[in-house]
Amino acid sequence: MHVETIEGNLSAAGRHFGIIVSRFNEFITERLFRSAFDGLLRCGAQLKDIEVVRVPGAFEIPSAARTLAETEKYDAIICLGCLLRGDTAHYDVIVNEVTRGIGQSAQETGVPHAFGVLTCETLEQAIDRAGLKMGNKGFEAALAAVEMANLTEAVVGKGARRKAVSSQLSTFSKTRKPKLPSRSKKRGR
């Protein structure tokens, strides 16, 4: 039995990518970045088609991803960061917000976002996921971004996705006008 299947391929030729890299835990995030960059080049991306944005920490990744996606210049966004569990609940709060923010940006803009943010219990786990025992999650995120960029175009077409998302965003912004408090014309003395 033959079932029609739509899949993305791993050709980055002619595609534009944004890579967002957190500077916090730079020892790990630089390894993720180098591998993601290498992955894009191996898939045929050109240097001129890759833009790198550095942010202070993982918490800032979703905002930067959303900003890049809304420019409509990128076929996919790669989000790279490293969160290590500490002794407080801060880790859980940040992990949840970063994950939610990246997912929300991808869903609302229609631009694929690859999740290359490590969420590890220990530094050793992060090192393993940034190129030692467990491969490199930055490289994997780059491949996912390339495949999803191609899949998105195969499903909706290059221009169709952007037009649909722009229409959705303009409708959304029209319905969410902030209500300002009414100003009284009478002034107290």
PDB file of C-alpha atoms in Angstrom:
ATOM      1  CA  MET A   1       0.000   0.000   0.000  1.00  0.00           C
ATOM      2  CA  HIS A   2       1.358   3.414  -0.977  1.00  0.00           C
ATOM      3  CA  VAL A   3       0.559   6.377   1.235  1.00  0.00           C
ATOM      4  CA  GLU A   4       1.284   9.875  -0.008  1.00  0.00           C
ATOM      5  CA  THR A   5       3.863  11.455   2.298  1.00  0.00           C
ATOM      6  CA  ILE A   6       5.149  14.993   2.458  1.00  0.00           C
ATOM      7  CA  GLU A   7       8.618  15.386   3.933  1.00  0.00           C
ATOM      8  CA  GLY A   8      11.207  18.096   4.088  1.00  0.00           C
ATOM      9  CA  ASN A   9      14.670  17.488   2.702  1.00  0.00           C
ATOM     10  CA  LEU A  10      18.076  18.525   3.991  1.00  0.00           C
ATOM     11  CA  SER A  11      18.946  21.083   1.323  1.00  0.00           C
ATOM     12  CA  ALA A  12      19.575  24.521   2.778  1.00  0.00           C
ATOM     13  CA  ALA A  13      20.428  26.046  -0.606  1.00  0.00           C
ATOM     14  CA  GLY A  14      18.543  29.283  -1.121  1.00  0.00           C
ATOM     15  CA  ARG A  15      17.162  29.294   2.434  1.00  0.00           C
ATOM     16  CA  HIS A  16      17.709  31.977   5.075  1.00  0.00           C
ATOM     17  CA  PHE A  17      18.338  31.091   8.707  1.00  0.00           C
ATOM     18  CA  GLY A  18      18.543  32.999  11.957  1.00  0.00           C
ATOM     19  CA  ILE A  19      20.591  31.507  14.775  1.00  0.00           C
ATOM     20  CA  ILE A  20      19.999  32.850  18.270  1.00  0.00           C
ATOM     21  CA  VAL A  21      22.730  32.018  20.770  1.00  0.00           C
ATOM     22  CA  SER A  22      22.634  32.643  24.509  1.00  0.00           C
ATOM     23  CA  ARG A  23      25.879  33.991  25.989  1.00  0.00           C
ATOM     24  CA  PHE A  24      25.090  32.504  29.415  1.00  0.00           C
ATOM     25  CA  ASN A  25      26.957  29.182  29.792  1.00  0.00           C
ATOM     26  CA  GLU A  26      29.024  30.245  26.800  1.00  0.00           C
ATOM     27  CA  PHE A  27      31.386  27.303  27.197  1.00  0.00           C
ATOM     28  CA  ILE A  28      28.482  25.100  26.079  1.00  0.00           C
ATOM     29  CA  THR A  29      26.542  27.449  23.794  1.00  0.00           C
ATOM     30  CA  GLU A  30      29.582  28.177  21.612  1.00  0.00           C
ATOM     31  CA  ARG A  31      29.950  24.451  20.958  1.00  0.00           C
ATOM     32  CA  LEU A  32      26.261  24.284  20.036  1.00  0.00           C
ATOM     33  CA  PHE A  33      26.632  27.308  17.769  1.00  0.00           C
ATOM     34  CA  ARG A  34      29.716  26.026  15.935  1.00  0.00           C
ATOM     35  CA  SER A  35      28.004  22.715  15.215  1.00  0.00           C
ATOM     36  CA  ALA A  36      24.727  24.351  14.123  1.00  0.00           C
ATOM     37  CA  PHE A  37      26.641  26.666  11.795  1.00  0.00           C
ATOM     38  CA  ASP A  38      28.583  23.705  10.407  1.00  0.00           C
ATOM     39  CA  GLY A  39      25.341  21.776   9.924  1.00  0.00           C
ATOM     40  CA  LEU A  40      23.817  24.586   7.869  1.00  0.00           C
ATOM     41  CA  LEU A  41      26.919  24.892   5.692  1.00  0.00           C
ATOM     42  CA  ARG A  42      27.043  21.120   5.126  1.00  0.00           C
ATOM     43  CA  CYS A  43      23.422  21.265   3.975  1.00  0.00           C
ATOM     44  CA  GLY A  44      24.301  23.930   1.395  1.00  0.00           C
ATOM     45  CA  ALA A  45      23.506  27.208   3.138  1.00  0.00           C
ATOM     46  CA  GLN A  46      25.583  30.215   2.133  1.00  0.00           C
ATOM     47  CA  LEU A  47      27.311  32.457   4.696  1.00  0.00           C
ATOM     48  CA  LYS A  48      25.261  35.442   3.495  1.00  0.00           C
ATOM     49  CA  ASP A  49      22.050  33.537   4.308  1.00  0.00           C
ATOM     50  CA  ILE A  50      22.869  32.942   7.985  1.00  0.00           C
ATOM     51  CA  GLU A  51      22.400  35.654  10.588  1.00  0.00           C
ATOM     52  CA  VAL A  52      23.611  35.196  14.150  1.00  0.00           C
ATOM     53  CA  VAL A  53      22.010  37.021  17.074  1.00  0.00           C
ATOM     54  CA  ARG A  54      23.543  36.808  20.536  1.00  0.00           C
ATOM     55  CA  VAL A  55      21.378  37.338  23.599  1.00  0.00           C
ATOM     56  CA  PRO A  56      22.349  37.564  27.294  1.00  0.00           C
ATOM     57  CA  GLY A  57      20.640  34.366  28.454  1.00  0.00           C
ATOM     58  CA  ALA A  58      18.117  31.698  27.545  1.00  0.00           C
ATOM     59  CA  PHE A  59      15.213  33.792  28.831  1.00  0.00           C
ATOM     60  CA  GLU A  60      15.819  36.304  26.029  1.00  0.00           C
ATOM     61  CA  ILE A  61      15.791  33.678  23.252  1.00  0.00           C
ATOM     62  CA  PRO A  62      11.992  33.657  22.642  1.00  0.00           C
ATOM     63  CA  SER A  63      11.831  37.437  22.284  1.00  0.00           C
ATOM     64  CA  ALA A  64      14.711  37.479  19.800  1.00  0.00           C
ATOM     65  CA  ALA A  65      13.214  34.518  17.915  1.00  0.00           C
ATOM     66  CA  ARG A  66       9.880  36.300  17.612  1.00  0.00           C
ATOM     67  CA  THR A  67      11.569  39.494  16.427  1.00  0.00           C
ATOM     68  CA  LEU A  68      13.487  37.623  13.719  1.00  0.00           C
ATOM     69  CA  ALA A  69      10.468  35.588  12.636  1.00  0.00           C
ATOM     70  CA  GLU A  70       8.280  38.677  12.273  1.00  0.00           C
ATOM     71  CA  THR A  71      10.728  40.215   9.772  1.00  0.00           C
ATOM     72  CA  GLU A  72       9.653  37.484   7.333  1.00  0.00           C
ATOM     73  CA  LYS A  73      13.279  37.231   6.139  1.00  0.00           C
ATOM     74  CA  TYR A  74      13.984  33.768   7.561  1.00  0.00           C
ATOM     75  CA  ASP A  75      12.857  30.306   6.523  1.00  0.00           C
ATOM     76  CA  ALA A  76      13.700  28.934   9.985  1.00  0.00           C
ATOM     77  CA  ILE A  77      15.081  30.082  13.325  1.00  0.00           C
ATOM     78  CA  ILE A  78      17.544  28.027  15.399  1.00  0.00           C
ATOM     79  CA  CYS A  79      17.420  28.656  19.150  1.00  0.00           C
ATOM     80  CA  LEU A  80      20.545  27.682  21.124  1.00  0.00           C
ATOM     81  CA  GLY A  81      21.066  27.930  24.867  1.00  0.00           C
ATOM     82  CA  CYS A  82      21.995  25.977  27.962  1.00  0.00           C
ATOM     83  CA  LEU A  83      20.118  25.840  31.253  1.00  0.00           C
ATOM     84  CA  LEU A  84      21.637  23.999  34.205  1.00  0.00           C
ATOM     85  CA  ARG A  85      19.630  23.061  37.266  1.00  0.00           C
ATOM     86  CA  GLY A  86      20.638  24.914  40.410  1.00  0.00           C
ATOM     87  CA  ASP A  87      19.517  24.797  44.010  1.00  0.00           C
ATOM     88  CA  THR A  88      16.388  26.927  43.534  1.00  0.00           C
ATOM     89  CA  ALA A  89      13.182  26.834  41.486  1.00  0.00           C
ATOM     90  CA  HIS A  90      14.642  29.427  39.084  1.00  0.00           C
ATOM     91  CA  TYR A  91      15.631  26.669  36.630  1.00  0.00           C
ATOM     92  CA  ASP A  92      12.081  25.321  36.370  1.00  0.00           C
ATOM     93  CA  VAL A  93      10.606  28.774  35.802  1.00  0.00           C
ATOM     94  CA  ILE A  94      13.118  29.659  33.086  1.00  0.00           C
ATOM     95  CA  VAL A  95      12.860  26.265  31.334  1.00  0.00           C
ATOM     96  CA  ASN A  96       9.076  26.533  31.163  1.00  0.00           C
ATOM     97  CA  GLU A  97       9.070  30.117  29.890  1.00  0.00           C
ATOM     98  CA  VAL A  98      11.779  29.549  27.282  1.00  0.00           C
ATOM     99  CA  THR A  99      10.055  26.429  25.972  1.00  0.00           C
ATOM    100  CA  ARG A 100       6.635  28.073  25.907  1.00  0.00           C
ATOM    101  CA  GLY A 101       7.967  31.249  24.304  1.00  0.00           C
ATOM    102  CA  ILE A 102       9.809  29.486  21.500  1.00  0.00           C
ATOM    103  CA  GLY A 103       6.826  27.259  20.749  1.00  0.00           C
ATOM    104  CA  GLN A 104       4.416  30.176  20.804  1.00  0.00           C
ATOM    105  CA  SER A 105       6.615  32.201  18.463  1.00  0.00           C
ATOM    106  CA  ALA A 106       6.779  29.331  15.977  1.00  0.00           C
ATOM    107  CA  GLN A 107       3.029  28.724  16.092  1.00  0.00           C
ATOM    108  CA  GLU A 108       2.003  32.361  15.799  1.00  0.00           C
ATOM    109  CA  THR A 109       4.477  33.396  13.091  1.00  0.00           C
ATOM    110  CA  GLY A 110       4.413  30.227  10.995  1.00  0.00           C
ATOM    111  CA  VAL A 111       8.217  30.207  10.850  1.00  0.00           C
ATOM    112  CA  PRO A 112       9.787  26.938  12.031  1.00  0.00           C
ATOM    113  CA  HIS A 113      11.881  27.271  15.199  1.00  0.00           C
ATOM    114  CA  ALA A 114      14.397  24.550  16.040  1.00  0.00           C
ATOM    115  CA  PHE A 115      14.790  23.956  19.781  1.00  0.00           C
ATOM    116  CA  GLY A 116      18.481  23.614  20.612  1.00  0.00           C
ATOM    117  CA  VAL A 117      18.231  24.751  24.219  1.00  0.00           C
ATOM    118  CA  LEU A 118      19.812  22.216  26.538  1.00  0.00           C
ATOM    119  CA  THR A 119      18.007  21.642  29.830  1.00  0.00           C
ATOM    120  CA  CYS A 120      20.416  19.623  31.945  1.00  0.00           C
ATOM    121  CA  GLU A 121      20.807  18.567  35.537  1.00  0.00           C
ATOM    122  CA  THR A 122      24.606  18.879  35.483  1.00  0.00           C
ATOM    123  CA  LEU A 123      27.430  20.479  33.537  1.00  0.00           C
ATOM    124  CA  GLU A 124      28.612  17.005  32.553  1.00  0.00           C
ATOM    125  CA  GLN A 125      25.271  16.290  30.860  1.00  0.00           C
ATOM    126  CA  ALA A 126      25.516  19.577  28.975  1.00  0.00           C
ATOM    127  CA  ILE A 127      29.058  18.781  27.819  1.00  0.00           C
ATOM    128  CA  ASP A 128      27.911  15.363  26.605  1.00  0.00           C
ATOM    129  CA  ARG A 129      25.065  16.942  24.584  1.00  0.00           C
ATOM    130  CA  ALA A 130      27.336  19.615  23.130  1.00  0.00           C
ATOM    131  CA  GLY A 131      29.643  17.272  21.314  1.00  0.00           C
ATOM    132  CA  LEU A 132      31.003  14.472  23.443  1.00  0.00           C
ATOM    133  CA  LYS A 133      29.030  11.295  24.178  1.00  0.00           C
ATOM    134  CA  MET A 134      25.616  12.246  22.825  1.00  0.00           C
ATOM    135  CA  GLY A 135      26.438  14.028  19.577  1.00  0.00           C
ATOM    136  CA  ASN A 136      25.785  17.743  19.322  1.00  0.00           C
ATOM    137  CA  LYS A 137      22.288  19.118  19.807  1.00  0.00           C
ATOM    138  CA  GLY A 138      23.241  22.281  17.904  1.00  0.00           C
ATOM    139  CA  PHE A 139      23.950  20.218  14.793  1.00  0.00           C
ATOM    140  CA  GLU A 140      20.675  18.338  15.265  1.00  0.00           C
ATOM    141  CA  ALA A 141      18.768  21.620  15.635  1.00  0.00           C
ATOM    142  CA  ALA A 142      20.280  22.901  12.380  1.00  0.00           C
ATOM    143  CA  LEU A 143      19.187  19.768  10.512  1.00  0.00           C
ATOM    144  CA  ALA A 144      15.694  20.065  11.993  1.00  0.00           C
ATOM    145  CA  ALA A 145      15.526  23.717  10.902  1.00  0.00           C
ATOM    146  CA  VAL A 146      16.531  22.870   7.330  1.00  0.00           C
ATOM    147  CA  GLU A 147      14.060  20.014   7.106  1.00  0.00           C
ATOM    148  CA  MET A 148      11.200  22.057   8.573  1.00  0.00           C
ATOM    149  CA  ALA A 149      11.908  25.026   6.282  1.00  0.00           C
ATOM    150  CA  ASN A 150      11.570  22.702   3.294  1.00  0.00           C
ATOM    151  CA  LEU A 151       8.539  20.931   4.733  1.00  0.00           C
ATOM    152  CA  THR A 152       6.755  24.218   5.379  1.00  0.00           C
ATOM    153  CA  GLU A 153       7.297  25.316   1.794  1.00  0.00           C
ATOM    154  CA  ALA A 154       6.183  21.917   0.484  1.00  0.00           C
ATOM    155  CA  VAL A 155       2.929  22.156   2.444  1.00  0.00           C
ATOM    156  CA  VAL A 156       1.932  25.791   2.030  1.00  0.00           C
ATOM    157  CA  GLY A 157       4.323  27.349  -0.477  1.00  0.00           C
ATOM    158  CA  LYS A 158       6.859  30.055   0.222  1.00  0.00           C
ATOM    159  CA  GLY A 159       4.687  33.129  -0.237  1.00  0.00           C
ATOM    160  CA  ALA A 160       1.433  31.587   1.019  1.00  0.00           C
ATOM    161  CA  ARG A 161       2.762  31.005   4.553  1.00  0.00           C
ATOM    162  CA  ARG A 162       3.926  34.562   4.951  1.00  0.00           C
ATOM    163  CA  LYS A 163       0.688  36.060   3.610  1.00  0.00           C
ATOM    164  CA  ALA A 164      -1.443  33.881   5.880  1.00  0.00           C
ATOM    165  CA  VAL A 165       0.628  34.700   8.953  1.00  0.00           C
ATOM    166  CA  SER A 166       0.636  38.433   8.166  1.00  0.00           C
ATOM    167  CA  SER A 167      -3.133  38.325   7.834  1.00  0.00           C
ATOM    168  CA  GLN A 168      -3.491  36.491  11.153  1.00  0.00           C
ATOM    169  CA  LEU A 169      -1.181  38.930  12.939  1.00  0.00           C
ATOM    170  CA  SER A 170      -2.943  42.012  11.621  1.00  0.00           C
ATOM    171  CA  THR A 171      -6.319  40.573  12.670  1.00  0.00           C
ATOM    172  CA  PHE A 172      -4.900  39.715  16.081  1.00  0.00           C
ATOM    173  CA  SER A 173      -3.442  43.190  16.617  1.00  0.00           C
ATOM    174  CA  LYS A 174      -6.741  44.848  15.639  1.00  0.00           C
ATOM    175  CA  THR A 175      -8.654  42.848  18.216  1.00  0.00           C
ATOM    176  CA  ARG A 176      -6.154  43.442  21.031  1.00  0.00           C
ATOM    177  CA  LYS A 177      -6.123  47.200  21.319  1.00  0.00           C
ATOM    178  CA  PRO A 178      -5.299  48.173  24.865  1.00  0.00           C
ATOM    179  CA  LYS A 179      -8.037  49.930  26.789  1.00  0.00           C
ATOM    180  CA  LEU A 180      -6.818  53.142  28.250  1.00  0.00           C
ATOM    181  CA  PRO A 181      -8.492  54.591  31.295  1.00  0.00           C
ATOM    182  CA  SER A 182     -10.850  57.409  30.433  1.00  0.00           C
ATOM    183  CA  ARG A 183      -9.646  60.799  31.507  1.00  0.00           C
ATOM    184  CA  SER A 184     -12.050  62.895  33.431  1.00  0.00           C
ATOM    185  CA  LYS A 185     -12.426  66.464  32.218  1.00  0.00           C
ATOM    186  CA  LYS A 186     -13.042  67.692  35.729  1.00  0.00           C
ATOM    187  CA  ARG A 187      -9.941  68.270  37.753  1.00  0.00           C
ATOM    188  CA  GLY A 188      -9.882  68.353  41.475  1.00  0.00           C
ATOM    189  CA  ARG A 189      -8.446  71.328  43.263  1.00  0.00           C
TER     190      ARG A 189
END
